[in-house]
XYZ file of C-alpha atoms in Angstrom:
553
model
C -83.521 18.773 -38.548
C -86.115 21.191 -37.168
C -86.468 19.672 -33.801
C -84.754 16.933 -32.101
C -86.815 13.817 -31.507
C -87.175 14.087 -27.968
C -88.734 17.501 -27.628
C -91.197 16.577 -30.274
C -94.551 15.289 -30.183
C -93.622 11.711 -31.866
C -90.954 11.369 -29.375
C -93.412 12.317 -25.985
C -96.017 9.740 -27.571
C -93.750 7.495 -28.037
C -92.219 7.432 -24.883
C -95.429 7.771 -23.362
C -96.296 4.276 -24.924
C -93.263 2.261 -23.860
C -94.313 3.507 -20.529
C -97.984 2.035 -20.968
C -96.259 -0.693 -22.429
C -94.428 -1.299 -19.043
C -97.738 -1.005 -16.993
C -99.332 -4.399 -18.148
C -96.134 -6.219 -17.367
C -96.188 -4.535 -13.962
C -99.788 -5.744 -13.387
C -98.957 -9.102 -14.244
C -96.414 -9.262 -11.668
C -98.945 -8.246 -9.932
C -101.238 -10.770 -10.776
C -98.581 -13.698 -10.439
C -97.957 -12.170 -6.447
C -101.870 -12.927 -6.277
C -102.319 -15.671 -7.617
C -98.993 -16.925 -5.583
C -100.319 -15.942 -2.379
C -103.603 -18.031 -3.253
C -101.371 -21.022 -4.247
C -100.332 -20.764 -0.987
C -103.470 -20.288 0.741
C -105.001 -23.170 -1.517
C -101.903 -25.535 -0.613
C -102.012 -24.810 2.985
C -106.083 -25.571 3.167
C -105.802 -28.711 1.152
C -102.845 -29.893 4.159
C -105.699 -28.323 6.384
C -108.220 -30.267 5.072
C -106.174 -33.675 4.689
C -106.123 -32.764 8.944
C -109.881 -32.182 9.634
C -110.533 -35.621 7.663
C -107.653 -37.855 9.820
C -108.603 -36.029 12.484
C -112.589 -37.003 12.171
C -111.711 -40.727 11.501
C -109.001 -40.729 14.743
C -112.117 -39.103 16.780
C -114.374 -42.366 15.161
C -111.597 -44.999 16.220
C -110.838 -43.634 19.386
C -114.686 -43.696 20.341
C -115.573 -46.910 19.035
C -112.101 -48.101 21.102
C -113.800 -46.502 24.065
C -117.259 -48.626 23.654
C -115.457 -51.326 23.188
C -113.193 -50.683 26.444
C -116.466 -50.022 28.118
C -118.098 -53.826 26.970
C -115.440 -55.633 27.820
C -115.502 -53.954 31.411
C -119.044 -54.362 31.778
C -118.761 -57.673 30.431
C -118.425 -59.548 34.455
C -120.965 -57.893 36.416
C -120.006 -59.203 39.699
C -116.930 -57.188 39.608
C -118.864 -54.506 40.448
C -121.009 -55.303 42.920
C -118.061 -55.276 45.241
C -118.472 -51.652 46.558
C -114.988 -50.641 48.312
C -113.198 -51.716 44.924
C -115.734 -49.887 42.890
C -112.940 -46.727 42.657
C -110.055 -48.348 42.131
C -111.219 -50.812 39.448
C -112.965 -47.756 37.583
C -109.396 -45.848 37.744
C -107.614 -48.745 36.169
C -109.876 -48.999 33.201
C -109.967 -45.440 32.551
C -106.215 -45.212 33.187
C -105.814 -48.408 30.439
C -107.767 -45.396 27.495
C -106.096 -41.636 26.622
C -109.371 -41.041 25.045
C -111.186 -41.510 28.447
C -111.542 -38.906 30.743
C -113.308 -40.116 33.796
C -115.149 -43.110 34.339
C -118.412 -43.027 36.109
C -120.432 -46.428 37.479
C -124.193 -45.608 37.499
C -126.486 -47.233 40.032
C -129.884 -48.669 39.062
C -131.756 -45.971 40.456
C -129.269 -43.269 39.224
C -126.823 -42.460 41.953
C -123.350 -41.663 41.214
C -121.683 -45.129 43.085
C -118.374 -44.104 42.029
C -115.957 -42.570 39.970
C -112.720 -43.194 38.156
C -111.510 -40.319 41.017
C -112.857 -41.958 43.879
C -116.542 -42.030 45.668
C -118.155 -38.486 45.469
C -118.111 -36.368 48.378
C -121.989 -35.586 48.052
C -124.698 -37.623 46.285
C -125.073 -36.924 42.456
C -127.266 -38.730 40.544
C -127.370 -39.443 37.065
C -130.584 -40.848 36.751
C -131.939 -38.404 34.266
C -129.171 -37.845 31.700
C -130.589 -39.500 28.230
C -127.896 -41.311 28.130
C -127.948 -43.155 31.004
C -131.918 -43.817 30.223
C -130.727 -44.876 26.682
C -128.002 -47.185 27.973
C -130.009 -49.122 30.280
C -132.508 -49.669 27.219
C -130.059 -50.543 24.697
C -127.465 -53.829 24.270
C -124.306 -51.695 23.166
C -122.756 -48.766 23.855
C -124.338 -45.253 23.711
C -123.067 -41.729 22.936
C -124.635 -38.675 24.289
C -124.646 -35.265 23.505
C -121.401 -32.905 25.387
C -123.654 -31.617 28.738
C -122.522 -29.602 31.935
C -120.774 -32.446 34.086
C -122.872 -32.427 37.801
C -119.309 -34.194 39.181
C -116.817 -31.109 38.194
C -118.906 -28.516 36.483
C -116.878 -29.273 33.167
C -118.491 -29.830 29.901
C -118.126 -33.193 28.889
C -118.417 -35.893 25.969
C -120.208 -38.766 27.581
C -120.531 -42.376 25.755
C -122.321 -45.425 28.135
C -122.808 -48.806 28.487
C -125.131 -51.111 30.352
C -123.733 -53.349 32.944
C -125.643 -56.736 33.000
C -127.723 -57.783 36.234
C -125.005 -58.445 39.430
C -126.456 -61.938 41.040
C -128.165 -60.831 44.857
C -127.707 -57.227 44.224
C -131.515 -55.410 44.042
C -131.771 -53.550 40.717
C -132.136 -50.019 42.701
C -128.771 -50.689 44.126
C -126.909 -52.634 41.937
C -124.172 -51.030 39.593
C -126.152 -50.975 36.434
C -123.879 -48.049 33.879
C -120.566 -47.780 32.905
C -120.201 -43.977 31.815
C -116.699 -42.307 30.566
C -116.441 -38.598 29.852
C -114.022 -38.099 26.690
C -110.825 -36.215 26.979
C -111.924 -33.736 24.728
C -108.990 -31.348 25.623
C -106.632 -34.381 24.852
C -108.268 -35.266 21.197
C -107.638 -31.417 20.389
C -104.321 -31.668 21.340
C -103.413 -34.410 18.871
C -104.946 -32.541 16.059
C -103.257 -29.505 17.293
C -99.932 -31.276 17.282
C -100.614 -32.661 13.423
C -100.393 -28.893 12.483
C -97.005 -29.210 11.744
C -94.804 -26.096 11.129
C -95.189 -23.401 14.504
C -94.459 -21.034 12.106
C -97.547 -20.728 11.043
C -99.205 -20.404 14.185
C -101.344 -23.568 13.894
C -104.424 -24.700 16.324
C -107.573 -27.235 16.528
C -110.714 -26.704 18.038
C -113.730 -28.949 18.692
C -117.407 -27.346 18.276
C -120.759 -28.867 19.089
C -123.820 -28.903 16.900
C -125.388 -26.035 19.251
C -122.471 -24.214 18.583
C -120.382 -24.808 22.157
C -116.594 -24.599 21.682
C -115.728 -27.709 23.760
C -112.194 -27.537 23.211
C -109.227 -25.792 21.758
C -105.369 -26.762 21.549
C -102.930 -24.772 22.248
C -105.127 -22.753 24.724
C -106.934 -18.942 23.086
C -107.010 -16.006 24.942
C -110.812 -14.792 24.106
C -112.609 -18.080 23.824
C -116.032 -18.618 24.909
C -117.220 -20.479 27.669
C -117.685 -24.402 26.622
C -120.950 -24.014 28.426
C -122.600 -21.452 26.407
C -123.461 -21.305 22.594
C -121.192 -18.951 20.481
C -121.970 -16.816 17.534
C -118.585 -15.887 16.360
C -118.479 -16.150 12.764
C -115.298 -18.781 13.457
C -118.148 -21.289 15.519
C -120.667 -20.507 12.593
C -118.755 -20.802 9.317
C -117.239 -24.084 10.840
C -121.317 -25.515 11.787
C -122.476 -24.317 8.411
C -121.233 -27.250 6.594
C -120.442 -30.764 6.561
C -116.479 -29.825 5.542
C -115.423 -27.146 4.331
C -113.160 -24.707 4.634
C -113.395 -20.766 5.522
C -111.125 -17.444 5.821
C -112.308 -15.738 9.288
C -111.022 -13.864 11.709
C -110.444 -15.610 14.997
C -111.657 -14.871 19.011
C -108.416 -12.531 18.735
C -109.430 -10.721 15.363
C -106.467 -12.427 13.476
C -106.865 -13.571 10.130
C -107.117 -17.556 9.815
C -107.324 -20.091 7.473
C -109.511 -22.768 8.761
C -110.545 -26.238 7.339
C -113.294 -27.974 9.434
C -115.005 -31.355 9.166
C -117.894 -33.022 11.318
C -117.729 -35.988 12.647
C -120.091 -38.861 11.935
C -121.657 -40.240 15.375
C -121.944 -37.265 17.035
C -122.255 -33.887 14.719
C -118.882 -32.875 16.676
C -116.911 -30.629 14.049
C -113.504 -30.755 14.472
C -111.519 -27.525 13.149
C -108.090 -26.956 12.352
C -106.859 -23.115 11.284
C -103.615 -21.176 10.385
C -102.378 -18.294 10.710
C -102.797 -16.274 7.122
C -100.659 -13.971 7.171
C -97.641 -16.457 7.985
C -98.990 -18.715 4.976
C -98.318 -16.059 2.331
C -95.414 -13.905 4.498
C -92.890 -16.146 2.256
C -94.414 -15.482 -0.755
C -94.972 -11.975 -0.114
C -90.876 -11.273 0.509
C -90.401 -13.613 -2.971
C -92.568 -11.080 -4.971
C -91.192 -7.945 -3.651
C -87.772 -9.654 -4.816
C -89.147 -10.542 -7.929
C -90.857 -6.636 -8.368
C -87.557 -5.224 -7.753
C -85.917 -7.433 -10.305
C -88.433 -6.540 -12.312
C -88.117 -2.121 -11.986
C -84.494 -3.028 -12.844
C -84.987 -4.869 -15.852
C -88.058 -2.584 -16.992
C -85.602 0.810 -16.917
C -83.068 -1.350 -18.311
C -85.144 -2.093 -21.210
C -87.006 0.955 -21.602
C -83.641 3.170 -21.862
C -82.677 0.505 -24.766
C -86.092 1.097 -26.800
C -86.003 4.400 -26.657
C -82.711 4.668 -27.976
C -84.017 2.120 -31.126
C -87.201 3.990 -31.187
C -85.120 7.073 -31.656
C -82.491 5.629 -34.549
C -85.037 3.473 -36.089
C -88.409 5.633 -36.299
C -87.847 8.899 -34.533
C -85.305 10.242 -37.274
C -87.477 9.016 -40.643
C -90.173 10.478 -39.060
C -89.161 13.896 -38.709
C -87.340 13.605 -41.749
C -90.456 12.813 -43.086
C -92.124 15.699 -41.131
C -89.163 18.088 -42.272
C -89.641 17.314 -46.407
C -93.580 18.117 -45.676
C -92.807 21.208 -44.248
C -89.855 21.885 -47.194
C -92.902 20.844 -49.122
C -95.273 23.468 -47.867
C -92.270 26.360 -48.347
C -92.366 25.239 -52.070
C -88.915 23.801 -51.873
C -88.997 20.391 -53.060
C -87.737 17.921 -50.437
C -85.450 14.977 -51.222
C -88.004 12.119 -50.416
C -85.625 9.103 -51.375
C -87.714 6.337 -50.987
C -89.565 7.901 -47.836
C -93.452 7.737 -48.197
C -94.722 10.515 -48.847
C -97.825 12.442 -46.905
C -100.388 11.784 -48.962
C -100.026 7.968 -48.507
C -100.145 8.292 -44.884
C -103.393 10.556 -45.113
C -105.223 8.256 -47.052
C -103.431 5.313 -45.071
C -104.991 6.834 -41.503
C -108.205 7.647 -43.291
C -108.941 4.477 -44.447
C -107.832 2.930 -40.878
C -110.436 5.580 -39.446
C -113.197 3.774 -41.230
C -112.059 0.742 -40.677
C -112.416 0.613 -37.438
C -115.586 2.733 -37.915
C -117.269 -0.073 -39.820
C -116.106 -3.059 -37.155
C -117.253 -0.397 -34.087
C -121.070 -0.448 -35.939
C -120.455 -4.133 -36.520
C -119.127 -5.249 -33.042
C -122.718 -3.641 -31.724
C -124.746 -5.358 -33.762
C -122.934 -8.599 -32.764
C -122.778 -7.822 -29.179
C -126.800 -6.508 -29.418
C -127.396 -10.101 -31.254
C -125.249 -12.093 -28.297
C -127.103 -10.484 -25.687
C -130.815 -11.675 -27.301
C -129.413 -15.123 -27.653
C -127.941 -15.541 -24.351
C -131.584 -14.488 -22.987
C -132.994 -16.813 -24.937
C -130.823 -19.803 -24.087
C -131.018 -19.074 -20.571
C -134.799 -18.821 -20.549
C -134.898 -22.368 -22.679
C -132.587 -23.830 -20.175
C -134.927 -23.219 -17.401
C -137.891 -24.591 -19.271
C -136.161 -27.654 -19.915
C -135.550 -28.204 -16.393
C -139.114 -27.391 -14.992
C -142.052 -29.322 -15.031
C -144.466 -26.781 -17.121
C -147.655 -27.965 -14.740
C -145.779 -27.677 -11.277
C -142.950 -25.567 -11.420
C -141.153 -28.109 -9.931
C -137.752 -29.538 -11.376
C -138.834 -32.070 -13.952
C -137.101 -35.835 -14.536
C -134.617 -34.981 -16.649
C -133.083 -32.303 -13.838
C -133.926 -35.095 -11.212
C -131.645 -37.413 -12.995
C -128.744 -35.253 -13.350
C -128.706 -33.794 -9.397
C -129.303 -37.671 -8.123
C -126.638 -38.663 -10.734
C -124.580 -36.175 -8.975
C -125.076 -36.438 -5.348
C -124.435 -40.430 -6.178
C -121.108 -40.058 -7.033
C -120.563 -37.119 -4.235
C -121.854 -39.500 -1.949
C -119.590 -42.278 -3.100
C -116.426 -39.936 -3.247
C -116.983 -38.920 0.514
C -118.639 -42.277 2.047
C -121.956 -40.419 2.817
C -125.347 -41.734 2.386
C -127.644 -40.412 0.213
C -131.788 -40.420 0.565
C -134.549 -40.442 -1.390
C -138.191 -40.397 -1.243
C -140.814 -40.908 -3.632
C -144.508 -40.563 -3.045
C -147.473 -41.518 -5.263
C -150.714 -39.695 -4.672
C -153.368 -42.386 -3.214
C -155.861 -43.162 -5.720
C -155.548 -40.277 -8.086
C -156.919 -41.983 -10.956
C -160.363 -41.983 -8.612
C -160.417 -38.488 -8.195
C -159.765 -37.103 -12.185
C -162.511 -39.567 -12.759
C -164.639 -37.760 -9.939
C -163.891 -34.106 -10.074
C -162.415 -33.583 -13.804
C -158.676 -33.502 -14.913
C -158.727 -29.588 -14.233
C -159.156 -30.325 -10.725
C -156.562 -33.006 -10.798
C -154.297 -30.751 -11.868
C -155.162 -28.467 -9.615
C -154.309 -30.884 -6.967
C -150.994 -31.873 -8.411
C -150.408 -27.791 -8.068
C -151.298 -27.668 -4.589
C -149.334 -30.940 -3.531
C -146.356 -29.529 -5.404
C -146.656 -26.098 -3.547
C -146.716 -28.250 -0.328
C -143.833 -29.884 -1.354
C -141.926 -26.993 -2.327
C -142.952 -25.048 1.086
C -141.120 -27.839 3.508
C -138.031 -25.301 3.876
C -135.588 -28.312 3.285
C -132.224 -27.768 2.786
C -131.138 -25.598 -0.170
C -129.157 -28.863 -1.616
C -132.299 -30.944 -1.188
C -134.627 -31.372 -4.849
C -138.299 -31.654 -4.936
C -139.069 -33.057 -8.312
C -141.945 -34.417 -10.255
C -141.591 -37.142 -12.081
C -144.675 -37.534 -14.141
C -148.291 -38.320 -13.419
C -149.010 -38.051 -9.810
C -145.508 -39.359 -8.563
C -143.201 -36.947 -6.649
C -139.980 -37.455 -5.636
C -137.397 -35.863 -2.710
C -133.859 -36.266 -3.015
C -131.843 -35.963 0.363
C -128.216 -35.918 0.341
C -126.255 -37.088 3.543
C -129.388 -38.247 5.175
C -129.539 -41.889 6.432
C -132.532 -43.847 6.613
C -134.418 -42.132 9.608
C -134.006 -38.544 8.551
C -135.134 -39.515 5.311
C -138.515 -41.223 7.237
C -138.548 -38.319 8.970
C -139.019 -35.627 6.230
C -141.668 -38.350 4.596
C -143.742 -37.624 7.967
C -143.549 -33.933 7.746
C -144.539 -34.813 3.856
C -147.346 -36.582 4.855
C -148.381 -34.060 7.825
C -148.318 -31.331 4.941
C -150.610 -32.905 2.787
C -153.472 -33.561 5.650
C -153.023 -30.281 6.537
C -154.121 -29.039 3.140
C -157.386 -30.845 3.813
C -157.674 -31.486 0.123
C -161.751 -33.217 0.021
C -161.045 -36.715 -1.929
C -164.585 -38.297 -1.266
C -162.882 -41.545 -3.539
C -160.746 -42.011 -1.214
C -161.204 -43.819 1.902
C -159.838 -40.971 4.424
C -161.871 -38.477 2.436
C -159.135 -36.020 1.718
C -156.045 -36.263 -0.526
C -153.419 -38.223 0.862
C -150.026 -39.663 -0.147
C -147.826 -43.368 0.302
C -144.130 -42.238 0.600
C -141.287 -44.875 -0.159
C -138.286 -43.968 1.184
C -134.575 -45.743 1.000
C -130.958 -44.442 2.040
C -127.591 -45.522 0.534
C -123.795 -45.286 0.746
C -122.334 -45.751 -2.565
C -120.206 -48.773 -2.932
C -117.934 -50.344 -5.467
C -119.842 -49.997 -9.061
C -123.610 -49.165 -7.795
C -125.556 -47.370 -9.279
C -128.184 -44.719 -8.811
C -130.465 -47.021 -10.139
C -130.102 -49.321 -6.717
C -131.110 -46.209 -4.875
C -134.454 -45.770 -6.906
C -135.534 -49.220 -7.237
C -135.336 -49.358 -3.341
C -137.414 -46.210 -2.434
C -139.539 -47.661 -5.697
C -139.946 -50.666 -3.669
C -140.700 -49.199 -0.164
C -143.087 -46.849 -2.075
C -145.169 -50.129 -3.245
C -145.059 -51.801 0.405
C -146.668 -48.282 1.843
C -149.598 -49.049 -0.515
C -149.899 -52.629 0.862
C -149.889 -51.652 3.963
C -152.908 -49.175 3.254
C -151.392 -46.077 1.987
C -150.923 -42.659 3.490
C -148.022 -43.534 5.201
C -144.030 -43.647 4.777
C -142.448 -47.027 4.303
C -138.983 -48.046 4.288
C -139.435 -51.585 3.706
C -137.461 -51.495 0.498
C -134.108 -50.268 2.153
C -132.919 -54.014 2.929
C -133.837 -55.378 -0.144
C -131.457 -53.038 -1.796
C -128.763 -52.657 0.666
């Protein structure tokens, strides 16, 4: 044979293609160590997750066990008008709670009487704290907002409760709050602690809706002080949601997985994290056993194709390759029943234009795909936008309330929604002409659409001159409190509606909130903001109603 197999230029390309024919199996292993170590990071933030969520109901048990804790001491009044046991009887009942920090009793005109720690050294008085203004107005129990504590200079959770009139005691002097700070520090050590393996570095941490880190367990070099706002991307990513989960670097610059969840009363969000790089460390050491495996096998195999390639298709070949040349001396070569080189000329030539004639055709089909994915896209706007407005139309109001019902039902949030009916519309196409009515729609629908809600919220027309605003995880006062701005909107606008009895263009806004339960459905939320919609125009229009929210709760 002219030239052994190996040194020819069969034998390179073929070697050269078991080679590329190794690669993809290498980059799958590559793949699988991917996708392994986001397995892992998926498993650990689901366990993460399952955390934030206990962790959110255990804050909402312990605090309603603390309001109760304070009603039932605030329940005998005349216990506290006895002044020298003020102390000790506050110690006891915060002793009897882990959740409570320090108990504080509140005189009538604000001052500090005395403390769960004894009788303050100076006068402090409380008299201004909200909470202490809301507790004396209200019959139960009262949670504040985490402030700088004038007692110890810590910040603090507070939650208060009224104490009832003490007989002969003068309402300046009498003890008239019962105040406990929360054991914020304590809370995060409990989530901490349901962390589980140390391994993985685990820790909570407690955030306030102004972004304050109020507490962290185990303790983190780095962290902000609890009395001023943070803008760490860690503080940030774990306000930007209602639960969620993030990868972020810490205070320290390590790389964290952290799950987060807010809590209901307060807007608290409670955050557990772990450390990444001992998540995946396990797989990690698994693939590089499993690559290793893997280059032994591969050399294994590749030493046994060649050696096939070379018995089984190297030798024809350049026997082949040997009778063409025998061929081209004019010595006639013994063929046998090898094919001969004219077959495989007119075999590659016809492959050539083969794939020729599918290259030409794949363009034109790709060219054709293109067109019709435009013009699928651009029909599946249109069918979701009402052509007058630009707002979303019924049909895509139906589907995103349809699907923020049964998100709201999965996670026991409410969901809100308002719908407003322009106030004697029919009076003013009759007046100034349906081009000017629907002008007006226009401009009510640009108001609408300029509120800078949130960017899950829908504005939506639903035909005529009836809007609608749907509002998921809103209760009942947020959603009255968007149907003000609504209505605020519109007056400014200043639209001239000389039908109408306030002379400009106004609106009556029904609006209803709703926590999904058992088989209810959307329907119940609609009929009810349908129903407060109808008691705003009873009531004289321009103006938000919620009467319909019992009706249907």
């Amino acid at each position: 044979m002219a030239q052994t197999f190996f040194r020819s230029g069969l034998g390179r390309l073929v070697l050269a293609l078991m080679l590329v024919a190794i690669a993809p199996a290498l980059l799958l292993l590559a793949h699988l160590g991917g996708e392994s170590r986001r397995d892992a990071e998926r498993r650990a933030v689901l366990h993460q997750q399952q955390e934030a969520a206990a962790a959110v109901r255990l804050f909402e048990e312990m605090l309603a066990s603390v309001g109760r804790t304070l009603e039932v001491g605030a329940t005998d009044a005349a216990e506290w008008a006895d002044g020298p046991a003020c102390a000790p009887r506050a110690a006891k009942l915060a002793a009897g709670h882990p959740f409570i920090l320090r108990l504080v009793v509140v005189a009538g005109d604000g001052r500090v009487l005395c403390t769960s720690e004894g009788v303050p050294a100076a006068a402090v008085n409380l008299g201004d704290r909200p909470v202490v203004r809301r507790a004396l107005r209200s019959g139960g129990p009262v949670i504040g907002s985490p402030v700088v504590s004038r007692l110890t200079g810590e910040v603090v959770l507070p939650i208060a409760v009224a104490i009832p009139g003490a007989p002969g005691v003068g309402p300046a002097d009498r003890p008239a709050v019962l105040s406990a700070s929360l054991d914020l520090p304590w809370l995060a050590r409990i989530v901490g602690a349901m962390g589980g393996e140390e391994d993985l570095d685990p820790f909570a941490l407690i955030v306030g809706e102004n972004g304050r880190v109020l507490a962290a367990a185990p303790a983190i070099p780095d962290l902000p002080p609890a009395d001023r706002p943070s803008d760490h991307p860690l503080v940030t990513t774990v306000l930007s949601a209602p639960v969620g989960w993030a990868r972020v670097v810490d205070f320290a610059g390590r790389d964290r997985l952290v799950s987060f969840a807010h809590t209901y009363s307060t807007g608290l969000a409670i955050a557990v994290a772990a450390d990444r790089e001992a998540v995946v460390r396990p797989i990690e050491r698994e693939f590089l056993v499993a690559l290793g495996l893997m280059a032994v096998a591969a050399a294994a195999g590749l030493g046994l194709a060649l050696a096939v390639a070379r018995a089984r298709i190297g030798r024809p070949l350049l026997a082949l390759a040997g009778a063409a040349e025998a061929l081209r001396d004019g010595v006639p070569p013994p063929l046998a029943d090898l094919p001969t080189v004219g077959e495989i000329v007119t075999l590659r030539r016809a492959f050539a234009q083969m794939a020729d004639e599918i290259a030409r055709r794949e363009k034109r089909l790709a060219e054709a795909n293109r067109e019709l994915a435009a013009m699928n896209e651009e029909l599946s706007r249109l069918a979701e936008r009402d052509a007058l407005t630009g707002l979303a139309n019924r049909r895509a109001f139906d589907a995103a309330l349809a699907a923020a019902w049964n998100r709201a039902r999965r996670e026991g949030l409410p969901v809100a929604l308002l719908i407003l009916d322009i106030d004697h519309f029919k009076q003013f196409n009759d007046r100034y002409g349906h081009l000017e009515g629907d002008a007006c729609l226009t401009r009510v629908a640009a108001a609408l659409a300029g509120l800078k809600l949130r960017p899950y919220d829908l504005v939506a027309r639903l035909g005529g001159e009836e809007f609608a605003v749907l509002l998921p995880d809103i209760d009942l006062a947020g959603a009255v409190a968007v149907g003000e701005r609504i209505r605020a909107a519109l007056h400014d606008l200043m639209l001239l509606h000389e039908g109408s009895p306030y002379g400009i263009v106004t609106a009556s806004i029904g609006a209803a909130s709703l926590v999904p339960i058992g088989p209810a459905e959307p329907r119940v939320l609609l009929a009810a903001a349908d129903r407060a919609l109808y008691a705003a125009k009873r009531g004289g229009r321009d103006q938000v109603s919620a009467a319909g929210y019992a009706a249907a709760a």
